[in-house]
Amino acid sequence: MIWRILGAAAVLAAGFLGYGYLSAFYQPPRRGEVDLLPKGTPTGAHGEMIRQLVEELQALQPEEITIEAPDGTPLFARYYHVKDGAPIQIQCHGYRGTALRDFCGGNHLARELSHNTLVIDQRAHGRSGGTVITFGIRERYDVLAWIDYVNARFGGDTPILLAGVSMGAATVLLAVGLDLPENVRGVIADCPYSSPASIIRRVIRLRHLPVWPAFPLVRLAARLFGGFSIMEGDVEAALQRAYVPVLLIHGEEDHFVPCDMSRRLYRACVSPKMIATFPGAGHGMSYPADPARYREVVCAFLHSVGL
């Protein structure tokens, strides 16, 4: 009897390992065009604004760029040129998001400010290669590869800003803990989580599952099938080594990534820092909730870093 129980438990655990990997980390190869407004895009006034901004960005004719990540993964980005010699923003979208949707507002603002932009498809998303999403752990090194591309093409004196939304925000903040070149002048992080482990635990709770044993099994699935540890990406620890100025933005009604995560990151950050929270704004919705104030906050940060 005991062996049957143990066997059933092993089958359940194996099933959960597979389910955890597929639902959290695996992204199948894309076929055809990527939906620019995937499931989860807001409706109502915010949704209409997002649709208009996406159509505006889609109507532009960017330069399409492909490079290789340090591990050989092909990476894709769109470059929007506004002005010679202007700062360049490297913009990173969120988890299972699309570059044109997640940065339709941020890119609109960047163009208003005469910034050039490199809007990247994160690995395992869009037209970039790979099938494993690592919540910023490997993606931070992809950001370094894009910085190297910008410096090789435009020169090491070109001011660079790193910008990200949700997982993209965590990605650029994790990159802050690395050895960045001096021309990276600042980071704009909109609704970041404090670590991959913390957001995965939260999602487990949101799905009404027990954190134990679900979290250890998801952690094991990442190691067995994805070849990485979700414990490697501690955003708070990265900010405790930061020397690049950081702007944190978060919606106060974010029920997916709690606003308190940005407050924790603000307290942990040892470099020059600013934080702005937006009443009534949900996850990634601070710009649509109040574009004028969002612009004011970003401009104040840019002025603080001399841009």
Short mmCIF file of C-alpha atoms in Angstrom, two decimals:
data_model
loop_
_atom_site.label_atom_id
_atom_site.label_comp_id
_atom_site.label_asym_id
_atom_site.label_seq_id
_atom_site.Cartn_x
_atom_site.Cartn_y
_atom_site.Cartn_z
CA MET A 1 0.00 0.00 0.00
CA ILE A 2 2.78 2.39 0.94
CA TRP A 3 4.46 1.83 -2.42
CA ARG A 4 1.27 2.72 -4.26
CA ILE A 5 0.99 5.91 -2.24
CA LEU A 6 4.61 6.80 -2.91
CA GLY A 7 4.20 5.96 -6.58
CA ALA A 8 1.11 8.16 -6.86
CA ALA A 9 2.93 10.99 -5.07
CA ALA A 10 5.87 10.66 -7.47
CA VAL A 11 3.54 10.81 -10.48
CA LEU A 12 1.80 13.90 -9.08
CA ALA A 13 5.13 15.58 -8.38
CA ALA A 14 6.40 14.80 -11.88
CA GLY A 15 3.18 16.14 -13.35
CA PHE A 16 3.46 19.33 -11.35
CA LEU A 17 7.10 19.73 -12.40
CA GLY A 18 6.07 19.58 -16.03
CA TYR A 19 3.10 21.86 -15.51
CA GLY A 20 5.18 24.36 -13.52
CA TYR A 21 7.83 24.55 -16.22
CA LEU A 22 5.36 24.88 -19.08
CA SER A 23 3.18 27.47 -17.38
CA ALA A 24 5.96 29.63 -15.88
CA PHE A 25 9.05 29.36 -18.06
CA TYR A 26 8.40 27.73 -21.43
CA GLN A 27 7.46 29.84 -24.44
CA PRO A 28 6.86 27.84 -27.64
CA PRO A 29 8.44 29.09 -30.86
CA ARG A 30 6.31 31.75 -32.54
CA ARG A 31 4.63 31.13 -35.89
CA GLY A 32 3.38 34.03 -37.96
CA GLU A 33 2.76 37.54 -36.67
CA VAL A 34 2.75 38.25 -32.94
CA ASP A 35 -0.51 39.62 -31.54
CA LEU A 36 0.29 43.22 -30.61
CA LEU A 37 -2.68 43.42 -28.24
CA PRO A 38 -2.69 40.02 -26.52
CA LYS A 39 -5.11 38.73 -23.93
CA GLY A 40 -5.02 40.94 -20.86
CA THR A 41 -4.88 44.24 -22.74
CA PRO A 42 -7.14 46.65 -20.80
CA THR A 43 -10.49 47.74 -22.13
CA GLY A 44 -12.28 51.06 -21.65
CA ALA A 45 -10.50 54.41 -21.83
CA HIS A 46 -7.07 52.94 -21.08
CA GLY A 47 -7.55 50.23 -23.68
CA GLU A 48 -8.50 52.75 -26.36
CA MET A 49 -5.44 54.89 -25.53
CA ILE A 50 -3.19 51.83 -25.72
CA ARG A 51 -4.66 50.83 -29.08
CA GLN A 52 -4.08 54.30 -30.49
CA LEU A 53 -0.50 54.40 -29.19
CA VAL A 54 0.23 50.91 -30.58
CA GLU A 55 -1.16 51.91 -33.99
CA GLU A 56 0.95 55.08 -33.89
CA LEU A 57 4.11 53.09 -33.12
CA GLN A 58 3.23 50.40 -35.64
CA ALA A 59 2.87 53.03 -38.38
CA LEU A 60 6.51 54.09 -37.97
CA GLN A 61 9.26 52.41 -39.97
CA PRO A 62 11.99 51.31 -37.58
CA GLU A 63 15.27 49.73 -38.50
CA GLU A 64 15.20 46.02 -37.66
CA ILE A 65 18.29 44.75 -35.86
CA THR A 66 19.46 41.26 -34.90
CA ILE A 67 22.41 40.41 -32.65
CA GLU A 68 23.51 37.39 -30.62
CA ALA A 69 23.26 37.08 -26.84
CA PRO A 70 26.34 35.91 -24.95
CA ASP A 71 24.95 32.35 -25.02
CA GLY A 72 24.29 32.47 -28.77
CA THR A 73 20.56 33.17 -28.63
CA PRO A 74 19.47 35.43 -31.52
CA LEU A 75 18.01 38.72 -30.28
CA PHE A 76 15.79 41.12 -32.20
CA ALA A 77 15.04 44.82 -31.73
CA ARG A 78 13.49 47.80 -33.51
CA TYR A 79 15.48 51.04 -33.66
CA TYR A 80 13.57 54.32 -33.91
CA HIS A 81 15.77 57.24 -34.89
CA VAL A 82 14.61 60.73 -33.94
CA LYS A 83 17.72 62.88 -33.72
CA ASP A 84 21.44 62.49 -34.36
CA GLY A 85 23.51 62.46 -31.17
CA ALA A 86 20.47 62.14 -28.90
CA PRO A 87 20.32 59.81 -25.89
CA ILE A 88 19.24 56.26 -26.67
CA GLN A 89 16.71 54.41 -24.54
CA ILE A 90 16.91 50.62 -24.51
CA GLN A 91 13.32 49.57 -23.74
CA CYS A 92 12.45 46.13 -22.32
CA HIS A 93 8.88 44.77 -22.30
CA GLY A 94 7.25 42.52 -19.72
CA TYR A 95 6.55 38.83 -19.15
CA ARG A 96 4.79 37.26 -22.15
CA GLY A 97 4.19 40.81 -23.39
CA THR A 98 4.92 42.48 -26.70
CA ALA A 99 7.41 45.26 -27.22
CA LEU A 100 5.03 47.51 -29.12
CA ARG A 101 2.21 47.21 -26.60
CA ASP A 102 4.20 47.40 -23.38
CA PHE A 103 6.22 50.40 -24.58
CA CYS A 104 3.65 52.19 -26.71
CA GLY A 105 3.38 54.93 -24.05
CA GLY A 106 7.03 54.98 -23.01
CA ASN A 107 8.15 55.14 -26.62
CA HIS A 108 5.70 57.94 -27.40
CA LEU A 109 7.15 59.93 -24.51
CA ALA A 110 10.74 59.16 -25.54
CA ARG A 111 10.08 60.44 -29.05
CA GLU A 112 8.45 63.58 -27.61
CA LEU A 113 11.70 64.13 -25.68
CA SER A 114 13.76 63.63 -28.89
CA HIS A 115 15.31 60.41 -27.60
CA ASN A 116 16.24 57.61 -29.97
CA THR A 117 14.94 54.22 -28.88
CA LEU A 118 15.95 50.60 -29.21
CA VAL A 119 12.82 48.57 -28.45
CA ILE A 120 13.90 44.99 -27.86
CA ASP A 121 12.08 41.69 -28.03
CA GLN A 122 13.20 39.84 -24.92
CA ARG A 123 14.47 36.30 -25.42
CA ALA A 124 11.65 33.79 -25.96
CA HIS A 125 9.39 36.65 -27.04
CA GLY A 126 8.47 38.22 -30.35
CA ARG A 127 11.12 37.69 -33.00
CA SER A 128 13.97 36.90 -30.61
CA GLY A 129 15.09 33.31 -30.22
CA GLY A 130 14.90 30.95 -27.28
CA THR A 131 12.05 29.17 -25.56
CA VAL A 132 12.90 29.76 -21.87
CA ILE A 133 11.80 32.84 -19.93
CA THR A 134 14.12 33.37 -16.95
CA PHE A 135 12.44 36.39 -15.31
CA GLY A 136 15.42 38.68 -15.92
CA ILE A 137 18.18 36.27 -14.87
CA ARG A 138 19.59 35.60 -18.34
CA GLU A 139 17.84 38.59 -19.85
CA ARG A 140 20.07 41.03 -17.92
CA TYR A 141 23.06 39.78 -19.93
CA ASP A 142 21.07 40.33 -23.13
CA VAL A 143 20.75 43.97 -22.03
CA LEU A 144 24.55 44.12 -21.79
CA ALA A 145 24.77 42.79 -25.34
CA TRP A 146 22.43 45.56 -26.54
CA ILE A 147 24.50 48.17 -24.69
CA ASP A 148 27.61 46.84 -26.45
CA TYR A 149 25.78 47.10 -29.78
CA VAL A 150 24.81 50.72 -29.12
CA ASN A 151 28.33 51.67 -28.08
CA ALA A 152 29.92 49.91 -31.06
CA ARG A 153 27.57 51.65 -33.50
CA PHE A 154 27.03 55.09 -31.96
CA GLY A 155 30.11 55.51 -29.77
CA GLY A 156 30.77 55.09 -26.07
CA ASP A 157 29.93 58.72 -25.35
CA THR A 158 26.28 58.31 -26.39
CA PRO A 159 24.07 58.63 -23.29
CA ILE A 160 22.08 55.44 -22.68
CA LEU A 161 18.97 55.02 -20.56
CA LEU A 162 17.67 51.58 -19.64
CA ALA A 163 13.90 51.37 -19.37
CA GLY A 164 11.64 48.46 -18.52
CA VAL A 165 8.08 47.52 -17.63
CA SER A 166 7.22 44.64 -15.24
CA MET A 167 9.66 41.80 -16.00
CA GLY A 168 11.52 44.25 -18.24
CA ALA A 169 11.85 46.58 -15.25
CA ALA A 170 13.27 43.76 -13.14
CA THR A 171 15.61 42.90 -16.04
CA VAL A 172 17.13 46.38 -16.27
CA LEU A 173 17.41 46.63 -12.48
CA LEU A 174 19.24 43.30 -12.36
CA ALA A 175 21.57 44.69 -15.03
CA VAL A 176 22.38 47.58 -12.67
CA GLY A 177 24.16 45.05 -10.46
CA LEU A 178 26.56 44.26 -13.30
CA ASP A 179 29.55 46.24 -14.54
CA LEU A 180 27.86 48.82 -16.77
CA PRO A 181 29.78 51.31 -18.94
CA GLU A 182 29.88 54.92 -17.79
CA ASN A 183 27.58 56.18 -20.54
CA VAL A 184 24.61 54.30 -19.00
CA ARG A 185 23.18 57.38 -17.31
CA GLY A 186 20.06 56.04 -15.63
CA VAL A 187 17.35 53.41 -15.33
CA ILE A 188 13.58 53.88 -15.52
CA ALA A 189 11.81 50.88 -13.96
CA ASP A 190 8.01 50.76 -14.18
CA CYS A 191 6.31 48.24 -11.82
CA PRO A 192 9.26 45.90 -11.16
CA TYR A 193 9.15 42.90 -8.83
CA SER A 194 11.72 42.51 -6.07
CA SER A 195 12.96 39.10 -7.28
CA PRO A 196 11.86 36.24 -9.56
CA ALA A 197 11.32 34.08 -6.48
CA SER A 198 9.07 36.69 -4.83
CA ILE A 199 6.80 37.13 -7.86
CA ILE A 200 6.57 33.37 -8.44
CA ARG A 201 5.53 32.86 -4.82
CA ARG A 202 2.92 35.58 -5.25
CA VAL A 203 1.51 34.00 -8.42
CA ILE A 204 1.26 30.67 -6.61
CA ARG A 205 -0.79 32.36 -3.89
CA LEU A 206 -2.95 34.16 -6.47
CA ARG A 207 -3.76 30.76 -7.97
CA HIS A 208 -4.81 29.53 -4.51
CA LEU A 209 -2.05 26.92 -4.35
CA PRO A 210 0.11 26.17 -1.30
CA VAL A 211 3.51 27.84 -1.54
CA TRP A 212 4.96 24.63 -0.16
CA PRO A 213 5.39 22.28 -1.98
CA ALA A 214 4.48 24.27 -5.11
CA PHE A 215 7.39 26.73 -4.93
CA PRO A 216 10.12 24.10 -4.41
CA LEU A 217 8.70 22.11 -7.33
CA VAL A 218 8.63 25.18 -9.62
CA ARG A 219 12.17 25.99 -8.53
CA LEU A 220 13.24 22.43 -9.36
CA ALA A 221 11.47 22.59 -12.73
CA ALA A 222 13.45 25.72 -13.65
CA ARG A 223 16.68 23.94 -12.77
CA LEU A 224 15.86 20.62 -14.47
CA PHE A 225 14.24 21.86 -17.66
CA GLY A 226 15.36 25.47 -17.98
CA GLY A 227 18.91 25.05 -16.71
CA PHE A 228 18.81 28.02 -14.35
CA SER A 229 18.06 28.86 -10.73
CA ILE A 230 15.29 31.34 -9.96
CA MET A 231 17.25 32.28 -6.85
CA GLU A 232 19.97 33.95 -8.95
CA GLY A 233 18.00 37.11 -9.64
CA ASP A 234 17.70 39.21 -6.49
CA VAL A 235 16.77 42.72 -7.58
CA GLU A 236 17.19 44.16 -4.08
CA ALA A 237 20.73 42.77 -3.91
CA ALA A 238 21.52 44.26 -7.34
CA LEU A 239 20.37 47.69 -6.15
CA GLN A 240 22.55 47.39 -3.06
CA ARG A 241 25.49 47.41 -5.51
CA ALA A 242 24.06 50.08 -7.81
CA TYR A 243 25.85 53.25 -8.86
CA VAL A 244 23.54 54.18 -11.76
CA PRO A 245 20.65 56.55 -10.88
CA VAL A 246 17.27 54.80 -10.72
CA LEU A 247 13.68 55.99 -11.19
CA LEU A 248 11.00 53.64 -9.85
CA ILE A 249 7.40 54.03 -11.05
CA HIS A 250 4.46 51.97 -9.81
CA GLY A 251 0.67 51.99 -9.92
CA GLU A 252 -0.88 52.00 -6.46
CA GLU A 253 -3.68 49.66 -7.61
CA ASP A 254 -1.30 47.07 -9.04
CA HIS A 255 -2.78 43.78 -7.86
CA PHE A 256 -0.25 41.63 -9.70
CA VAL A 257 3.10 43.15 -8.68
CA PRO A 258 2.34 45.02 -5.45
CA CYS A 259 3.43 48.64 -5.21
CA ASP A 260 5.25 47.77 -1.99
CA MET A 261 7.81 45.85 -4.07
CA SER A 262 8.97 49.15 -5.61
CA ARG A 263 9.04 50.75 -2.16
CA ARG A 264 11.29 47.91 -0.96
CA LEU A 265 13.55 48.38 -3.97
CA TYR A 266 13.71 52.12 -3.31
CA ARG A 267 14.87 51.47 0.26
CA ALA A 268 17.47 48.95 -0.95
CA CYS A 269 18.93 51.18 -3.69
CA VAL A 270 22.23 52.87 -2.75
CA SER A 271 22.59 54.98 -5.91
CA PRO A 272 20.75 58.28 -6.56
CA LYS A 273 17.06 57.38 -6.72
CA MET A 274 13.54 58.65 -7.20
CA ILE A 275 10.16 56.97 -6.78
CA ALA A 276 6.70 57.94 -8.01
CA THR A 277 3.50 56.02 -7.38
CA PHE A 278 0.29 56.61 -9.31
CA PRO A 279 -3.07 56.44 -7.49
CA GLY A 280 -5.67 54.33 -9.25
CA ALA A 281 -3.21 52.82 -11.73
CA GLY A 282 -3.05 49.06 -12.21
CA HIS A 283 -0.15 46.92 -13.41
CA GLY A 284 1.82 48.80 -16.07
CA MET A 285 -0.95 51.38 -16.33
CA SER A 286 0.72 54.43 -14.77
CA TYR A 287 1.26 56.15 -18.13
CA PRO A 288 -2.34 55.69 -19.38
CA ALA A 289 -3.67 56.67 -15.93
CA ASP A 290 -1.90 60.05 -15.93
CA PRO A 291 0.29 60.80 -18.98
CA ALA A 292 0.96 64.40 -17.91
CA ARG A 293 2.29 63.45 -14.48
CA TYR A 294 4.22 60.51 -15.93
CA ARG A 295 5.97 62.91 -18.30
CA GLU A 296 6.67 65.31 -15.44
CA VAL A 297 8.21 62.54 -13.32
CA VAL A 298 10.39 61.25 -16.15
CA CYS A 299 11.54 64.76 -17.10
CA ALA A 300 12.48 65.50 -13.48
CA PHE A 301 14.58 62.31 -13.42
CA LEU A 302 16.24 63.12 -16.73
CA HIS A 303 17.09 66.61 -15.44
CA SER A 304 18.63 65.03 -12.33
CA VAL A 305 20.99 62.93 -14.47
CA GLY A 306 21.88 65.84 -16.75
CA LEU A 307 19.79 64.87 -19.79
#
